[in-house]
Tab-separated table of C-alpha atoms and ligand atoms in Angstrom:
chain	number	residue	atom	x	y	z
A	138	UNK	CA	-8.370	-10.863	-33.990
A	139	UNK	CA	-8.622	-7.854	-36.335
A	140	UNK	CA	-8.231	-4.978	-33.781
A	141	UNK	CA	-5.516	-2.636	-34.544
A	142	UNK	CA	-2.734	-2.128	-31.778
A	143	UNK	CA	-4.061	0.592	-29.336
A	144	UNK	CA	-7.462	0.633	-31.073
A	145	UNK	CA	-10.234	-0.320	-28.761
A	146	UNK	CA	-13.394	-1.311	-30.739
A	147	UNK	CA	-15.545	-2.242	-27.925
A	148	UNK	CA	-15.160	-1.353	-24.240
A	149	UNK	CA	-18.246	-3.266	-22.903
A	150	UNK	CA	-16.801	-6.652	-22.051
A	151	UNK	CA	-14.162	-5.478	-19.615
A	152	UNK	CA	-15.728	-4.952	-16.017
A	153	UNK	CA	-13.429	-2.417	-14.695
A	154	UNK	CA	-12.445	-2.643	-10.923
A	155	UNK	CA	-13.007	0.316	-8.607
A	156	UNK	CA	-14.198	2.305	-11.667
A	157	UNK	CA	-17.278	4.141	-12.635
A	158	UNK	CA	-17.601	1.954	-15.765
A	159	UNK	CA	-20.360	3.670	-17.638
A	160	UNK	CA	-18.754	7.059	-17.049
A	161	UNK	CA	-15.376	5.833	-18.212
A	162	UNK	CA	-16.673	3.989	-21.182
A	163	UNK	CA	-18.417	7.186	-22.260
A	164	UNK	CA	-15.200	9.135	-22.206
A	165	UNK	CA	-12.302	6.695	-21.727
A	166	UNK	CA	-8.705	7.661	-20.548
A	167	UNK	CA	-6.333	5.224	-21.850
A	168	UNK	CA	-2.575	4.707	-21.270
A	169	UNK	CA	-0.426	2.852	-23.859
A	170	UNK	CA	3.258	3.164	-22.969
A	171	UNK	CA	5.368	3.983	-20.007
A	172	UNK	CA	9.090	5.019	-19.444
A	173	UNK	CA	10.716	6.646	-16.507
A	174	UNK	CA	8.376	9.072	-14.849
A	175	UNK	CA	5.907	9.279	-17.648
A	176	UNK	CA	3.033	7.425	-19.257
A	177	UNK	CA	1.994	8.064	-22.736
A	178	UNK	CA	-1.548	7.836	-24.176
A	179	UNK	CA	-2.344	6.029	-27.376
A	180	UNK	CA	-2.310	9.244	-29.331
A	181	UNK	CA	1.124	10.128	-27.974
A	182	UNK	CA	0.445	12.493	-25.190
A	183	UNK	CA	3.039	12.521	-22.293
A	184	UNK	CA	1.594	12.023	-18.822
A	185	UNK	CA	3.727	12.673	-15.762
A	186	UNK	CA	2.940	9.800	-13.265
A	187	UNK	CA	2.373	11.369	-9.927
A	188	UNK	CA	1.443	8.243	-8.204
A	189	UNK	CA	3.965	5.615	-9.412
A	190	UNK	CA	1.254	3.798	-11.257
A	191	UNK	CA	-0.712	2.831	-8.125
A	192	UNK	CA	1.857	3.199	-5.396
A	193	UNK	CA	3.851	0.411	-7.022
A	194	UNK	CA	6.284	1.516	-9.687
A	195	UNK	CA	8.844	2.724	-7.297
A	196	UNK	CA	11.870	2.557	-9.553
A	197	UNK	CA	10.029	4.219	-12.406
A	198	UNK	CA	8.597	2.704	-15.537
A	199	UNK	CA	10.140	0.381	-18.120
A	200	UNK	CA	13.222	-0.658	-16.076
A	201	UNK	CA	15.236	-2.793	-18.460
A	202	UNK	CA	16.769	-4.866	-15.837
A	203	UNK	CA	13.523	-6.133	-14.722
A	204	UNK	CA	12.147	-6.724	-18.155
A	205	UNK	CA	15.219	-8.769	-18.997
A	206	UNK	CA	15.020	-10.893	-15.862
A	207	UNK	CA	11.380	-11.708	-16.439
A	208	UNK	CA	11.944	-12.587	-20.112
A	209	UNK	CA	14.964	-14.860	-19.050
A	210	UNK	CA	12.946	-16.397	-16.367
A	211	UNK	CA	10.065	-17.269	-18.812
A	212	UNK	CA	12.506	-18.845	-21.347
A	213	UNK	CA	14.165	-20.855	-18.526
A	214	UNK	CA	11.184	-22.106	-16.514
A	215	UNK	CA	7.746	-20.599	-16.881
A	216	UNK	CA	6.151	-22.131	-13.816
A	217	UNK	CA	6.923	-24.378	-10.823
A	218	UNK	CA	4.547	-25.813	-8.295
A	219	UNK	CA	5.003	-24.260	-4.936
A	220	UNK	CA	3.604	-26.928	-2.774
A	221	UNK	CA	6.220	-29.615	-1.654
A	222	UNK	CA	8.501	-28.329	-4.437
A	223	UNK	CA	10.969	-25.453	-4.615
A	224	UNK	CA	12.957	-23.441	-7.118
A	225	UNK	CA	16.008	-21.376	-6.418
A	226	UNK	CA	14.594	-17.909	-7.110
A	227	UNK	CA	11.848	-18.331	-4.301
A	228	UNK	CA	14.558	-18.890	-1.658
A	229	UNK	CA	16.836	-16.075	-3.112
A	230	UNK	CA	14.138	-13.512	-3.104
A	231	UNK	CA	13.059	-14.340	0.494
A	232	UNK	CA	16.700	-13.862	1.458
A	233	UNK	CA	16.836	-10.614	-0.413
A	234	UNK	CA	13.618	-9.279	1.266
A	235	UNK	CA	14.954	-10.381	4.660
A	236	UNK	CA	18.205	-8.396	3.964
A	237	UNK	CA	16.282	-5.024	3.556
A	238	UNK	CA	13.530	-5.815	6.171
A	239	UNK	CA	13.511	-4.558	9.705
A	240	UNK	CA	15.825	-6.541	11.916
A	241	UNK	CA	13.945	-9.401	13.436
A	242	UNK	CA	11.795	-10.081	10.297
A	243	UNK	CA	13.370	-13.282	9.257
A	244	UNK	CA	10.823	-15.222	7.228
A	245	UNK	CA	8.742	-14.499	4.121
A	246	UNK	CA	5.540	-16.035	2.872
A	247	UNK	CA	4.648	-15.070	-0.843
A	248	UNK	CA	1.300	-14.123	-2.097
A	249	UNK	CA	0.145	-12.447	-5.235
A	250	UNK	CA	-1.351	-9.124	-4.038
A	251	UNK	CA	-1.760	-6.983	-1.082
A	252	UNK	CA	-5.133	-8.418	-0.399
A	253	UNK	CA	-3.827	-11.890	-0.237
A	254	UNK	CA	-1.048	-10.716	1.975
A	255	UNK	CA	-3.538	-9.331	4.509
A	256	UNK	CA	-5.711	-12.283	4.487
A	257	UNK	CA	-2.685	-14.420	4.871
A	258	UNK	CA	-1.258	-12.370	7.746
A	259	UNK	CA	-4.699	-12.580	9.571
A	260	UNK	CA	-4.758	-16.386	9.186
A	261	UNK	CA	-1.168	-16.702	10.407
A	262	UNK	CA	-2.127	-14.553	13.556
A	263	UNK	CA	-5.040	-16.782	14.376
A	264	UNK	CA	-3.207	-19.969	13.696
A	265	UNK	CA	-0.135	-18.644	15.838
A	266	UNK	CA	-2.166	-18.347	18.885
A	267	UNK	CA	-3.701	-21.668	18.310
A	268	UNK	CA	-0.376	-23.282	17.821
A	269	UNK	CA	0.663	-21.670	21.041
A	270	UNK	CA	-2.224	-23.295	22.844
A	271	UNK	CA	-4.089	-19.987	23.057
A	272	UNK	CA	-7.025	-20.752	20.709
A	273	UNK	CA	-9.490	-18.441	22.195
A	274	UNK	CA	-7.590	-15.518	20.795
A	275	UNK	CA	-9.735	-15.035	17.746
A	276	UNK	CA	-10.527	-11.377	17.650
A	277	UNK	CA	-8.985	-8.953	15.053
A	278	UNK	CA	-8.801	-5.335	15.570
A	279	UNK	CA	-8.459	-2.945	12.635
A	280	UNK	CA	-8.948	0.753	12.343
A	281	UNK	CA	-11.445	3.108	10.903
A	282	UNK	CA	-10.435	4.498	7.506
A	283	UNK	CA	-8.022	1.706	7.227
A	284	UNK	CA	-7.688	0.019	3.807
A	285	UNK	CA	-6.441	-3.771	3.730
A	286	UNK	CA	-7.544	-4.923	0.352
A	287	UNK	CA	-10.686	-6.496	-0.867
A	288	UNK	CA	-10.692	-10.206	0.612
A	289	UNK	CA	-13.292	-10.859	3.250
A	290	UNK	CA	-10.682	-10.723	5.995
A	291	UNK	CA	-9.330	-7.382	4.433
A	292	UNK	CA	-12.695	-5.550	4.344
A	293	UNK	CA	-13.639	-6.946	7.795
A	294	UNK	CA	-10.566	-5.408	9.482
A	295	UNK	CA	-10.717	-2.339	6.965
A	296	UNK	CA	-12.627	0.797	7.603
A	297	UNK	CA	-13.662	2.143	4.318
A	298	UNK	CA	-17.459	2.171	4.500
A	299	UNK	CA	-18.014	1.885	0.705
A	300	UNK	CA	-16.004	-1.333	0.625
A	301	UNK	CA	-17.936	-2.996	3.583
A	302	UNK	CA	-21.567	-1.826	3.571
A	303	UNK	CA	-22.531	-4.252	0.596
A	304	UNK	CA	-21.467	-7.325	2.382
A	305	UNK	CA	-22.399	-6.850	5.921
A	306	UNK	CA	-23.376	-10.610	6.419
A	307	UNK	CA	-19.989	-11.740	5.016
A	308	UNK	CA	-17.781	-9.923	7.427
A	309	UNK	CA	-15.668	-12.165	9.691
A	310	UNK	CA	-16.989	-12.228	13.231
A	311	UNK	CA	-15.146	-10.827	16.184
A	312	UNK	CA	-13.679	-7.730	14.556
A	313	UNK	CA	-13.514	-4.437	16.214
A	314	UNK	CA	-11.934	-1.048	15.066
A	315	UNK	CA	-9.779	1.584	16.525
A	316	UNK	CA	-10.544	5.183	15.731
A	317	UNK	CA	-8.731	6.820	12.811
A	318	UNK	CA	-6.235	9.446	13.465
A	319	UNK	CA	-7.146	12.020	10.957
A	320	UNK	CA	-7.743	15.352	12.813
A	321	UNK	CA	-7.859	18.451	10.664
A	322	UNK	CA	-8.825	20.760	13.682
A	323	UNK	CA	-5.608	20.018	15.392
A	324	UNK	CA	-3.109	18.827	12.582
A	325	UNK	CA	-3.991	20.739	9.375
A	326	UNK	CA	-0.911	21.775	7.273
A	327	UNK	CA	1.476	19.488	9.120
A	328	UNK	CA	4.752	18.896	7.771
A	329	UNK	CA	5.808	15.363	8.475
A	330	UNK	CA	4.147	13.569	11.393
A	331	UNK	CA	1.409	15.435	13.062
A	332	UNK	CA	1.974	16.563	16.510
A	333	UNK	CA	-1.518	15.608	18.014
A	334	UNK	CA	-3.320	12.288	18.504
A	335	UNK	CA	-0.890	9.748	20.064
A	336	UNK	CA	-3.492	9.276	22.791
A	337	UNK	CA	-5.822	7.654	20.168
A	338	UNK	CA	-3.768	4.520	20.578
A	339	UNK	CA	-4.968	4.190	24.049
A	340	UNK	CA	-8.391	3.147	22.539
A	341	UNK	CA	-6.798	-0.085	22.178
A	342	UNK	CA	-6.805	-0.436	26.030
A	343	UNK	CA	-10.436	0.275	26.029
A	344	UNK	CA	-11.139	-2.510	23.346
A	345	UNK	CA	-8.906	-4.875	25.426
A	346	UNK	CA	-10.967	-4.025	28.535
A	347	UNK	CA	-14.207	-4.487	26.576
A	348	UNK	CA	-13.310	-7.787	24.996
A	349	UNK	CA	-10.510	-9.091	27.240
A	350	UNK	CA	-7.065	-9.581	26.138
A	351	UNK	CA	-7.509	-13.365	26.106
A	352	UNK	CA	-9.778	-13.060	23.101
A	353	UNK	CA	-7.719	-10.750	20.983
A	354	UNK	CA	-5.337	-12.204	18.352
A	355	UNK	CA	-3.981	-9.156	16.370
A	356	UNK	CA	-4.221	-5.414	15.613
A	357	UNK	CA	-3.577	-4.496	11.977
A	358	UNK	CA	-2.845	-0.892	10.900
A	359	UNK	CA	-1.293	0.843	8.044
A	360	UNK	CA	1.700	2.931	9.449
A	361	UNK	CA	0.614	5.534	6.773
A	362	UNK	CA	-2.932	4.951	5.591
A	363	UNK	CA	-2.815	5.603	1.760
A	364	UNK	CA	-5.987	4.464	0.104
A	365	UNK	CA	-8.213	6.660	2.407
A	366	UNK	CA	-6.412	9.801	1.726
A	367	UNK	CA	-2.918	9.705	3.350
A	368	UNK	CA	-3.515	9.626	7.004
A	369	UNK	CA	-0.242	10.048	8.934
A	370	UNK	CA	0.426	8.574	12.292
A	371	UNK	CA	0.585	11.138	15.042
A	372	UNK	CA	4.000	11.417	16.704
A	373	UNK	CA	4.324	8.476	19.194
A	374	UNK	CA	1.220	6.728	18.191
A	375	UNK	CA	2.699	3.638	16.637
A	376	UNK	CA	5.016	3.272	19.620
A	377	UNK	CA	2.067	3.326	21.945
A	378	UNK	CA	0.171	0.697	19.915
A	379	UNK	CA	3.346	-1.555	20.156
A	380	UNK	CA	3.516	-1.114	23.854
A	381	UNK	CA	-0.187	-2.035	24.443
A	382	UNK	CA	0.020	-4.940	22.218
A	383	UNK	CA	3.079	-6.179	24.072
A	384	UNK	CA	1.531	-5.744	27.485
A	385	UNK	CA	-1.561	-8.010	26.468
A	386	UNK	CA	0.156	-10.610	24.174
A	387	UNK	CA	-1.595	-9.204	21.038
A	388	UNK	CA	0.149	-9.345	17.667
A	389	UNK	CA	0.927	-6.188	15.829
A	390	UNK	CA	0.562	-6.287	11.990
A	391	UNK	CA	1.744	-3.395	9.872
A	392	UNK	CA	0.227	-3.324	6.693
A	393	UNK	CA	3.116	-1.806	4.369
A	394	UNK	CA	1.463	-2.475	1.036
A	395	UNK	CA	2.139	1.186	0.067
A	396	UNK	CA	4.786	2.223	2.612
A	397	UNK	CA	7.051	-0.841	1.802
A	398	UNK	CA	9.990	-0.466	-0.537
A	399	UNK	CA	11.166	3.006	0.064
A	400	UNK	CA	8.072	5.307	0.149
A	401	UNK	CA	8.961	7.005	3.598
A	402	UNK	CA	12.790	7.121	3.143
A	403	UNK	CA	13.515	3.710	4.567
A	404	UNK	CA	12.829	0.327	3.145
A	405	UNK	CA	9.907	-0.062	5.350
A	406	UNK	CA	7.969	2.439	7.611
A	407	UNK	CA	8.537	0.059	10.556
A	408	UNK	CA	12.217	1.145	10.272
A	409	UNK	CA	11.494	4.814	9.515
A	410	UNK	CA	9.341	4.957	12.642
A	411	UNK	CA	11.475	2.580	14.688
A	412	UNK	CA	8.530	0.338	15.624
A	413	UNK	CA	8.942	-3.487	15.109
A	414	UNK	CA	5.543	-5.244	14.305
A	415	UNK	CA	5.292	-8.974	14.457
A	416	UNK	CA	4.307	-9.139	10.702
A	417	UNK	CA	4.469	-6.937	7.746
A	418	UNK	CA	2.261	-7.199	4.787
A	419	UNK	CA	3.594	-5.881	1.426
A	420	UNK	CA	3.191	-6.070	-2.430
A	421	UNK	CA	3.313	-3.421	-5.033
A	422	UNK	CA	7.075	-2.085	-4.891
A	423	UNK	CA	8.275	-5.782	-4.270
A	424	UNK	CA	8.373	-6.184	-8.041
A	425	UNK	CA	8.221	-2.642	-9.100
A	426	UNK	CA	4.591	-3.432	-10.053
A	427	UNK	CA	5.618	-5.410	-13.204
A	428	UNK	CA	4.541	-8.694	-12.150
A	429	UNK	CA	1.734	-9.262	-9.372
A	430	UNK	CA	3.360	-10.420	-6.111
A	431	UNK	CA	2.900	-9.864	-2.459
A	432	UNK	CA	4.407	-10.938	0.762
A	433	UNK	CA	4.028	-11.533	4.512
A	434	UNK	CA	7.188	-10.976	6.566
A	435	UNK	CA	7.164	-12.451	10.011
A	436	UNK	CA	9.442	-12.602	12.995
A	437	UNK	CA	11.336	-15.591	14.112
A	438	UNK	CA	9.050	-15.952	17.044
A	439	UNK	CA	6.053	-16.339	14.709
A	440	UNK	CA	7.646	-18.774	12.437
A	441	UNK	CA	9.159	-20.937	15.176
A	442	UNK	CA	5.754	-21.314	16.760
A	443	UNK	CA	4.729	-23.282	13.640
A	444	UNK	CA	7.798	-25.394	13.294
A	445	UNK	CA	6.957	-27.561	16.416
A	446	UNK	CA	4.915	-30.427	15.197
A	447	UNK	CA	6.041	-33.766	14.034
A	448	UNK	CA	8.629	-33.666	11.212
A	449	UNK	CA	6.734	-34.275	7.924
A	450	UNK	CA	3.525	-32.568	8.938
A	451	UNK	CA	2.530	-29.510	6.973
A	452	UNK	CA	2.700	-26.639	9.312
A	453	UNK	CA	0.335	-24.099	7.704
A	454	UNK	CA	-2.566	-25.187	5.560
A	455	UNK	CA	-2.343	-22.223	3.295
A	456	UNK	CA	-0.865	-21.110	-0.047
A	457	UNK	CA	-1.536	-20.141	-3.673
A	458	UNK	CA	-0.792	-21.755	-6.954
A	459	UNK	CA	1.123	-18.739	-7.821
A	460	UNK	CA	2.811	-18.348	-4.461
A	461	UNK	CA	6.673	-17.557	-5.277
A	462	UNK	CA	5.839	-17.791	-8.995
A	463	UNK	CA	9.261	-18.057	-10.808
A	464	UNK	CA	8.539	-15.043	-13.035
A	465	UNK	CA	7.396	-12.881	-10.098
A	466	UNK	CA	10.592	-14.049	-8.072
A	467	UNK	CA	12.864	-13.037	-11.072
A	468	UNK	CA	11.111	-9.711	-11.212
A	469	UNK	CA	11.412	-9.227	-7.529
A	470	UNK	CA	15.154	-10.099	-7.418
A	471	UNK	CA	15.862	-7.654	-10.431
A	472	UNK	CA	13.823	-5.007	-8.529
A	473	UNK	CA	15.585	-5.316	-5.200
A	474	UNK	CA	18.940	-5.374	-7.094
A	475	UNK	CA	17.940	-2.072	-8.786
A	476	UNK	CA	16.798	-0.576	-5.618
A	477	UNK	CA	20.188	-1.348	-4.093
A	478	UNK	CA	22.200	-0.269	-6.909
A	479	UNK	CA	20.611	3.180	-7.161
A	480	UNK	CA	19.982	3.354	-3.383
A	481	UNK	CA	16.361	3.940	-3.988
A	482	UNK	CA	14.984	2.657	-0.755
A	483	UNK	CA	16.449	5.649	1.098
A	484	UNK	CA	16.315	8.105	-1.733
A	485	UNK	CA	12.983	9.662	-0.574
A	486	UNK	CA	14.757	11.050	2.491
A	487	UNK	CA	16.803	13.350	-0.025
A	488	UNK	CA	13.901	14.348	-2.198
A	489	UNK	CA	11.388	14.821	0.733
A	490	UNK	CA	12.503	18.404	1.673
A	491	UNK	CA	11.962	19.580	-1.924
A	492	UNK	CA	8.728	17.545	-2.335
A	493	UNK	CA	7.502	18.925	0.853
A	494	UNK	CA	8.159	22.577	0.042
A	495	UNK	CA	6.424	22.014	-3.521
A	496	UNK	CA	3.217	20.575	-2.162
A	497	UNK	CA	2.783	23.000	0.665
A	498	UNK	CA	2.967	25.709	-1.782
A	499	UNK	CA	-0.510	24.667	-2.781
A	500	UNK	CA	-1.839	26.007	0.477
A	501	UNK	CA	-4.007	29.021	-0.048
A	502	UNK	CA	-5.274	27.732	-3.463
A	503	UNK	CA	-9.071	27.600	-3.747
A	504	UNK	CA	-10.829	24.893	-1.607
A	505	UNK	CA	-7.448	23.472	-0.266
A	506	UNK	CA	-8.208	22.709	3.340
A	507	UNK	CA	-5.135	20.596	4.232
A	508	UNK	CA	-1.751	19.621	2.895
A	509	UNK	CA	0.270	16.833	4.555
A	510	UNK	CA	3.290	14.787	3.647
A	511	UNK	CA	5.864	12.487	4.631
A	512	UNK	CA	8.711	10.962	2.489
A	513	UNK	CA	7.427	10.860	-1.110
A	514	UNK	CA	3.887	10.794	-0.229
A	515	UNK	CA	1.412	13.717	0.220
A	516	UNK	CA	-2.263	14.313	0.647
A	517	UNK	CA	-4.008	17.417	-0.525
A	518	UNK	CA	-7.478	17.663	1.030
A	519	UNK	CA	-10.188	19.769	-0.704
A	520	UNK	CA	-13.549	21.203	0.826
A	521	UNK	CA	-16.200	18.959	-0.656
A	522	UNK	CA	-19.060	20.389	-2.684
A	523	UNK	CA	-22.182	20.191	-0.486
A	524	UNK	CA	-24.195	17.273	-1.663
A	525	UNK	CA	-21.550	15.842	-4.006
A	526	UNK	CA	-18.745	14.377	-2.027
A	527	UNK	CA	-15.817	13.425	-4.108
A	528	UNK	CA	-16.672	15.450	-7.146
A	529	UNK	CA	-14.361	18.488	-6.389
A	530	UNK	CA	-11.263	16.212	-6.390
A	531	UNK	CA	-12.420	14.072	-9.203
A	532	UNK	CA	-12.717	17.150	-11.336
A	533	UNK	CA	-9.348	18.048	-10.530
A	534	UNK	CA	-8.127	14.641	-11.489
A	535	UNK	CA	-9.917	14.963	-14.846
A	536	UNK	CA	-8.260	18.384	-15.497
A	537	UNK	CA	-4.768	17.144	-14.301
A	538	UNK	CA	-5.059	14.111	-16.810
A	539	UNK	CA	-5.963	16.725	-19.658
A	540	UNK	CA	-3.014	18.668	-18.762
A	541	UNK	CA	-0.699	15.743	-18.621
A	542	UNK	CA	-0.467	14.522	-15.034
A	543	UNK	CA	-1.712	11.428	-13.415
A	544	UNK	CA	-2.803	11.877	-9.611
A	545	UNK	CA	-5.068	9.775	-7.505
A	546	UNK	CA	-8.145	10.932	-5.540
A	547	UNK	CA	-10.163	9.289	-2.886
A	548	UNK	CA	-13.204	11.173	-1.696
A	549	UNK	CA	-12.004	14.851	-1.847
A	550	UNK	CA	-8.352	14.074	-1.082
A	551	UNK	CA	-5.639	14.028	-3.675
A	552	UNK	CA	-2.894	11.495	-2.957
A	553	UNK	CA	0.517	11.985	-4.565
A	554	UNK	CA	3.015	9.080	-4.383
A	555	UNK	CA	5.588	9.595	-7.223
A	556	UNK	CA	8.249	6.960	-8.187
A	557	UNK	CA	11.328	7.327	-5.942
A	558	UNK	CA	13.473	8.342	-8.980
A	559	UNK	CA	11.595	11.640	-9.111
A	560	UNK	CA	13.880	14.709	-9.630
A	561	UNK	CA	13.212	18.402	-8.882
A	562	UNK	CA	12.194	19.230	-12.448
A	563	UNK	CA	9.342	16.569	-12.197
A	564	UNK	CA	8.284	17.981	-8.881
A	565	UNK	CA	8.036	21.331	-10.419
A	566	UNK	CA	6.050	20.062	-13.289
A	567	UNK	CA	3.750	18.077	-10.968
A	568	UNK	CA	3.052	21.027	-8.746
A	569	UNK	CA	2.673	23.407	-11.640
A	570	UNK	CA	-0.077	21.281	-13.361
A	571	UNK	CA	-1.837	20.544	-10.066
A	572	UNK	CA	-2.053	24.054	-9.118
A	573	UNK	CA	-3.351	25.100	-12.524
A	574	UNK	CA	-6.025	22.523	-12.226
A	575	UNK	CA	-6.877	23.529	-8.657
A	576	UNK	CA	-7.159	27.311	-9.710
A	577	UNK	CA	-9.593	26.392	-12.441
B	610	PLP	C1	-2.526	-0.766	2.754
B	610	PLP	C2	-2.984	-1.684	1.535
B	610	PLP	N1	-3.274	-2.895	1.901
B	610	PLP	C3	-3.746	-3.805	0.859
B	610	PLP	C4	-3.911	-3.370	-0.386
B	610	PLP	C5	-4.442	-4.256	-1.413
B	610	PLP	O1	-3.504	-4.586	-2.421
B	610	PLP	P1	-3.907	-5.298	-3.738
B	610	PLP	O2	-4.693	-4.224	-4.563
B	610	PLP	O3	-2.691	-5.645	-4.404
B	610	PLP	O4	-4.721	-6.443	-3.435
B	610	PLP	C6	-3.708	-1.943	-0.647
B	610	PLP	C7	-3.805	-1.465	-2.015
B	610	PLP	O5	-3.671	-0.399	-2.402
B	610	PLP	C8	-3.158	-1.267	0.445
B	610	PLP	O6	-2.939	0.093	0.157
């Protein structure tokens, strides 16, 4: 217990997630404090946060209202068992989420992360059909280049090769994938939703023909895919998916772990794109990233299908020790109140034109082969170095960090997703640093 604050004597014990451990530990990048739009390193360097932590700190860092709510809750009641017991915060938060959710989303199941939300939604989809007497509907359809977290369900429906190839035998059976919608040939340098590719949704008809509708339970997609490098839905694509799902009695799940809570300019992408799924998975912005928490939002149709058995029977054999954790609920309630007070869930609509202009000014810089954007999310795709995929973007990531900017990269794509409180001066600073790093 003799380590000094902010002094790390031994980096060995901590096995870092999704990180090149040996490379990192040879030259660590540490963050020690955060406030508003900025992080600060242990030696006091300010770092502009271009990615809201990891797509989650939507109201900016260090919001006092959330901190105080968490502290208060810890003092009042630190923990309450969620099975066969309740506490007011859980019900209040579910109601508060329903108030900002798309009309028709009326019930909320709490989890602790996006991955758990996804696996929960997939389980609900299978159990829903079973409850309706349609137990043969067991297939799940995901999409290439989709990311749905790291549970076995999530990696099975996900389409990120690196996340799947090590565990081929552990994939859940009966999963198929739609093609992704990334099309640089036709859509490079699109502003907003790309014009081409709605017809890719028709691939779902092909899968229905192949497997037969009577075996398919659900389709899961991210309205905007974030983790595989900001892949936007072509105009009309999501509407078409919805129509095909309706035609064949297949549930549609939107994974809104990154698009939820204001990223697109509406509280959820389902509202922004005017397509109502049967379930929405979310996490991250639900508590402003301050306390881990996720949720699955479902329509009345889904919930009601479970509420049919004999009274006293548990309707869904699923849940977590920390489902609706009182401290997470307090953080969530304070976060949603903050979003409402500052009108943050629609603020991206106002900032988007300035953000769009700024990110598209990067067009023409060395190796930039695409810039794409929607709301407060942008992707900048770089030409890969032959034989070293991902290296070019990672070099830019390192240069940005040296110059005081945190970005995120996946392969050779840079993703930007700043907090919704971002102002024009931050957008200027972000793009200035990024363009310097790109020019190097
Ligand atoms: C669309 C989507 N689904 C699921 C997840 C997994 O969330 P978590 O890391 O909280 O498990 C993420 C994480 O970025 C995500 O972007």
